[in-house]
mmCIF file of C-alpha atoms and ligand atoms in Angstrom:
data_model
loop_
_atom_site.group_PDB
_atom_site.id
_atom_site.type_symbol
_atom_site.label_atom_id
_atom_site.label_comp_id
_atom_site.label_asym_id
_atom_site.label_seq_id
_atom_site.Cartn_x
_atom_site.Cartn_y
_atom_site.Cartn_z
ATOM 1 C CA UNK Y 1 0.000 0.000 0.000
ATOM 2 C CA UNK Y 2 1.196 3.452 -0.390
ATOM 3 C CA UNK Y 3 -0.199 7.083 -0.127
ATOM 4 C CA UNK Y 4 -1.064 8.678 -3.396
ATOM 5 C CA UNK Y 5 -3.655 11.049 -5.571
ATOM 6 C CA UNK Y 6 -6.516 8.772 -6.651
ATOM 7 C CA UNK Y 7 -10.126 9.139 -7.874
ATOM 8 C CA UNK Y 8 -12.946 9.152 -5.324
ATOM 9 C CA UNK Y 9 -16.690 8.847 -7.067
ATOM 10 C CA UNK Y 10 -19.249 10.222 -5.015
ATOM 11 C CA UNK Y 11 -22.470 7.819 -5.218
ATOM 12 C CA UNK Y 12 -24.967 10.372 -4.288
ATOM 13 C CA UNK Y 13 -24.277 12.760 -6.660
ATOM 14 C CA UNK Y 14 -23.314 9.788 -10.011
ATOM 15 C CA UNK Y 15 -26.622 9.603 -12.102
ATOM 16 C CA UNK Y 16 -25.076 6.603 -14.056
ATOM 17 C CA UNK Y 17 -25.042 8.183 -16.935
ATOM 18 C CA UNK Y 18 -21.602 6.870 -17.929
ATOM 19 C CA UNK Y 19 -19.968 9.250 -19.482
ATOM 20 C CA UNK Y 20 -16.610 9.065 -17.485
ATOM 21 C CA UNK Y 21 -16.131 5.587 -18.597
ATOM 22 C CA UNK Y 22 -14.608 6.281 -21.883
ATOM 23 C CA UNK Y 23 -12.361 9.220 -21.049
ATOM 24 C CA UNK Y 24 -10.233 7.226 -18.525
ATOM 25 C CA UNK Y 25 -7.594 5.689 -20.330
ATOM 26 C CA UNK Y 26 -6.499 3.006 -18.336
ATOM 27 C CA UNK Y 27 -10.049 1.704 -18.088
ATOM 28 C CA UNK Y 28 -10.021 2.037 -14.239
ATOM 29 C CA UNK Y 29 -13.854 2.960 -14.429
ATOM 30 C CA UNK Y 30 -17.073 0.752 -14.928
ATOM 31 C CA UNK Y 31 -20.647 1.212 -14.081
ATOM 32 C CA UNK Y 32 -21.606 -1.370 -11.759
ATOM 33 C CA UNK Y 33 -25.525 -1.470 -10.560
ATOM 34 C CA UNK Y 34 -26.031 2.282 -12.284
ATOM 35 C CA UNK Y 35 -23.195 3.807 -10.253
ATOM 36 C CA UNK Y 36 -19.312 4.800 -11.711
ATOM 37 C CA UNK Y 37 -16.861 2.682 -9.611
ATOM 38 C CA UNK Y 38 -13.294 2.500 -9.708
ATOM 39 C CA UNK Y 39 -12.906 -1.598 -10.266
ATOM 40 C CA UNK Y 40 -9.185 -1.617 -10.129
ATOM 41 C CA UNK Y 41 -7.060 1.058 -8.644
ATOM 42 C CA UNK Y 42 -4.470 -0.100 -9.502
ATOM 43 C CA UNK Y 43 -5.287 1.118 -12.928
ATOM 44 C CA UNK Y 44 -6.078 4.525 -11.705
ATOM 45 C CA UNK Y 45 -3.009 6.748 -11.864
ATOM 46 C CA UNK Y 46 -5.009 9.548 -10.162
ATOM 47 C CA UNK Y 47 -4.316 12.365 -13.040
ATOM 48 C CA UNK Y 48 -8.179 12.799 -13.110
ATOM 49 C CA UNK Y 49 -9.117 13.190 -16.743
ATOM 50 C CA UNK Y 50 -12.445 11.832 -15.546
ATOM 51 C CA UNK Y 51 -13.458 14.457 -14.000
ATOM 52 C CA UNK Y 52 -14.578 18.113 -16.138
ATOM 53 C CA UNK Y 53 -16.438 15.297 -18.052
ATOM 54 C CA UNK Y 54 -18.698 14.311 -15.003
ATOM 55 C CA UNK Y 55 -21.564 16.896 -15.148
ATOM 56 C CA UNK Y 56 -23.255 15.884 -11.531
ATOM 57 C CA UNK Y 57 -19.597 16.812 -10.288
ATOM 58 C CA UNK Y 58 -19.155 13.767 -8.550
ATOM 59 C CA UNK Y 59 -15.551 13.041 -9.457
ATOM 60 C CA UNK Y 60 -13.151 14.606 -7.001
ATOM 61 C CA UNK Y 61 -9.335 13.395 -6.496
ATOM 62 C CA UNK Y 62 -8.028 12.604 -2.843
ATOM 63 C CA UNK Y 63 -4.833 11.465 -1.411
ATOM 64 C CA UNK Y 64 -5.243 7.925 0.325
ATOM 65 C CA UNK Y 65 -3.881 4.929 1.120
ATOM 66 C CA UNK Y 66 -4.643 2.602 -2.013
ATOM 67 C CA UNK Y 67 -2.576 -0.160 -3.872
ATOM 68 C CA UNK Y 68 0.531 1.521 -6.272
ATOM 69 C CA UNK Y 69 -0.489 2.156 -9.818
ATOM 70 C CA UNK Y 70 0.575 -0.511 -11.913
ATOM 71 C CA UNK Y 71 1.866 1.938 -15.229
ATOM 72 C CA UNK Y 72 2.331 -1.856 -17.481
ATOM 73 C CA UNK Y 73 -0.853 -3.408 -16.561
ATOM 74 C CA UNK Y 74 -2.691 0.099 -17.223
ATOM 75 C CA UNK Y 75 -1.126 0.870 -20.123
ATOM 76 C CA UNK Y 76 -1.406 -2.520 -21.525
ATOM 77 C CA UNK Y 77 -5.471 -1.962 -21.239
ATOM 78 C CA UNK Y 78 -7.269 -2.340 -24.667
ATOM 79 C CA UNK Y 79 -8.380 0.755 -26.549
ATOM 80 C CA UNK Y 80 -11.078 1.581 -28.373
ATOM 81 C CA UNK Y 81 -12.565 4.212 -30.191
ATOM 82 C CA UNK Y 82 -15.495 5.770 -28.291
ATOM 83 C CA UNK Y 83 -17.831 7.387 -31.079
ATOM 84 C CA UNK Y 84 -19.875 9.270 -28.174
ATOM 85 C CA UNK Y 85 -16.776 11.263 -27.513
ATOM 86 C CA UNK Y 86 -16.616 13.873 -30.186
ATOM 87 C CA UNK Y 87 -16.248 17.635 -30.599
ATOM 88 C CA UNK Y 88 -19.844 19.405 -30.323
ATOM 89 C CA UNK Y 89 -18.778 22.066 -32.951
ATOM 90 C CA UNK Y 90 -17.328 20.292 -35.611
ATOM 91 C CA UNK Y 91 -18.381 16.713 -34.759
ATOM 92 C CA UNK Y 92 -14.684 15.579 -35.009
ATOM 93 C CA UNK Y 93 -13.946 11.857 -33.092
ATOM 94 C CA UNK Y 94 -10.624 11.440 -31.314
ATOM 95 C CA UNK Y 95 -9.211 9.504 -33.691
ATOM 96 C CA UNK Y 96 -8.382 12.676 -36.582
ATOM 97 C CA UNK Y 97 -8.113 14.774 -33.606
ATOM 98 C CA UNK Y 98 -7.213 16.519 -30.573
ATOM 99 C CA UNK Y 99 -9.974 16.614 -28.168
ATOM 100 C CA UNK Y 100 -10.543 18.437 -24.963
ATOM 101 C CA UNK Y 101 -13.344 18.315 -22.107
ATOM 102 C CA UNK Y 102 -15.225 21.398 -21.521
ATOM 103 C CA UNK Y 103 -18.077 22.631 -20.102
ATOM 104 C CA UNK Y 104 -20.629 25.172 -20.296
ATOM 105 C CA UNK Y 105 -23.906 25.933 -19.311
ATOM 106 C CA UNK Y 106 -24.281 22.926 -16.786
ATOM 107 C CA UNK Y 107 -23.476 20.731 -19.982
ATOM 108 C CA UNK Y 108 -20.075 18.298 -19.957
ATOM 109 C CA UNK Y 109 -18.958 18.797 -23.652
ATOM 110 C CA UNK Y 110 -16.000 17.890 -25.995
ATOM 111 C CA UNK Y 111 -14.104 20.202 -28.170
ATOM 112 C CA UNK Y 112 -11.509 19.685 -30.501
ATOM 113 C CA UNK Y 113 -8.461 22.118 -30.568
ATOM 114 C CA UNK Y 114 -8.909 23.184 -33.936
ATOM 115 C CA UNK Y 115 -12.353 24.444 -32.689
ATOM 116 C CA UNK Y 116 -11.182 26.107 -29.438
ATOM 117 C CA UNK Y 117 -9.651 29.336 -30.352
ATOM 118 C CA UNK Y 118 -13.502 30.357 -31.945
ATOM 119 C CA UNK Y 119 -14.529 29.550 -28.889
ATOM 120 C CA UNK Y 120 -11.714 31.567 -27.043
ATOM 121 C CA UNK Y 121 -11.620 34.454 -29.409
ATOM 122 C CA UNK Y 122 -15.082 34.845 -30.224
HETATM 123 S S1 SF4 A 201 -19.760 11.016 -15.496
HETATM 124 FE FE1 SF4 A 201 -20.258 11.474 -13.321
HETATM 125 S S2 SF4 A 201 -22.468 11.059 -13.163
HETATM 126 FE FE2 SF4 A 201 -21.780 10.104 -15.096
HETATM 127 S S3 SF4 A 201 -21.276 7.952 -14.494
HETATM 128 FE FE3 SF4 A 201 -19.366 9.142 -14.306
HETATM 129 S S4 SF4 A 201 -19.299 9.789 -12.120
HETATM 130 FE FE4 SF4 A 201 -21.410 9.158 -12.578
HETATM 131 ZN ZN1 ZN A 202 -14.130 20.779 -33.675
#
């Protein structure tokens, strides 16, 4: 055991709605009975992608006594292509591009970079 960053899901405030899952590389987050869980934390490296994509704001990162992040197993985790995940401008999926979590109006959103500076300079 050691003492180090990780993600903490709060179940009061997770809806389910899954949208989290996708957005963690490592693939240290499943929904189990309607509620995000961390399943392996060892697969959680604690830089908390996961959380400007939660709208209900329950992802939050705490230091605690958890199992060390295992950096082979993690990165050996199989990746796929999410087509949910895509910018809400230009519709572009993370595959042709760089995308980024944002959020506005209450709404969790994605945004690629070659839309952002529209959206920064007006
Ligand atoms: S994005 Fe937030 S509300 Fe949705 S499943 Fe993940 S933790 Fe729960
Ligand atoms: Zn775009």
């Amino acid at each position: 055991m050691v003492k180090r960053m990780i993600v903490k899901i709060d179940e009061e405030k997770c809806t389910g709605c899954g949208k989290c899952v996708a957005p963690c590389a490592e693939g240290a987050i499943q929904i189990i009975n309607g509620k995000a869980k961390v399943v392996s934390e060892e697969l959680c490296d604690g830089m908390g992608f996961c959380l400007g994509i939660c709208p209900e704001g329950a992802i939050s990162i705490e230091e605690r006594h958890t199992i060390e992040f295992n950096r082979e197993k993690a990165e050996a985790q199989p990746k796929k292509e999410d087509i949910s995940i895509h910018c809400f401008s230009c519709g572009a999926g993370e595959n042709t591009h760089y995308l980024l979590p944002l959020k506005h109006k209450m709404q969790s959103l994605w945004v690629c970079t070659r839309c952002l500076p529209k959206l920064i300079h007006g």
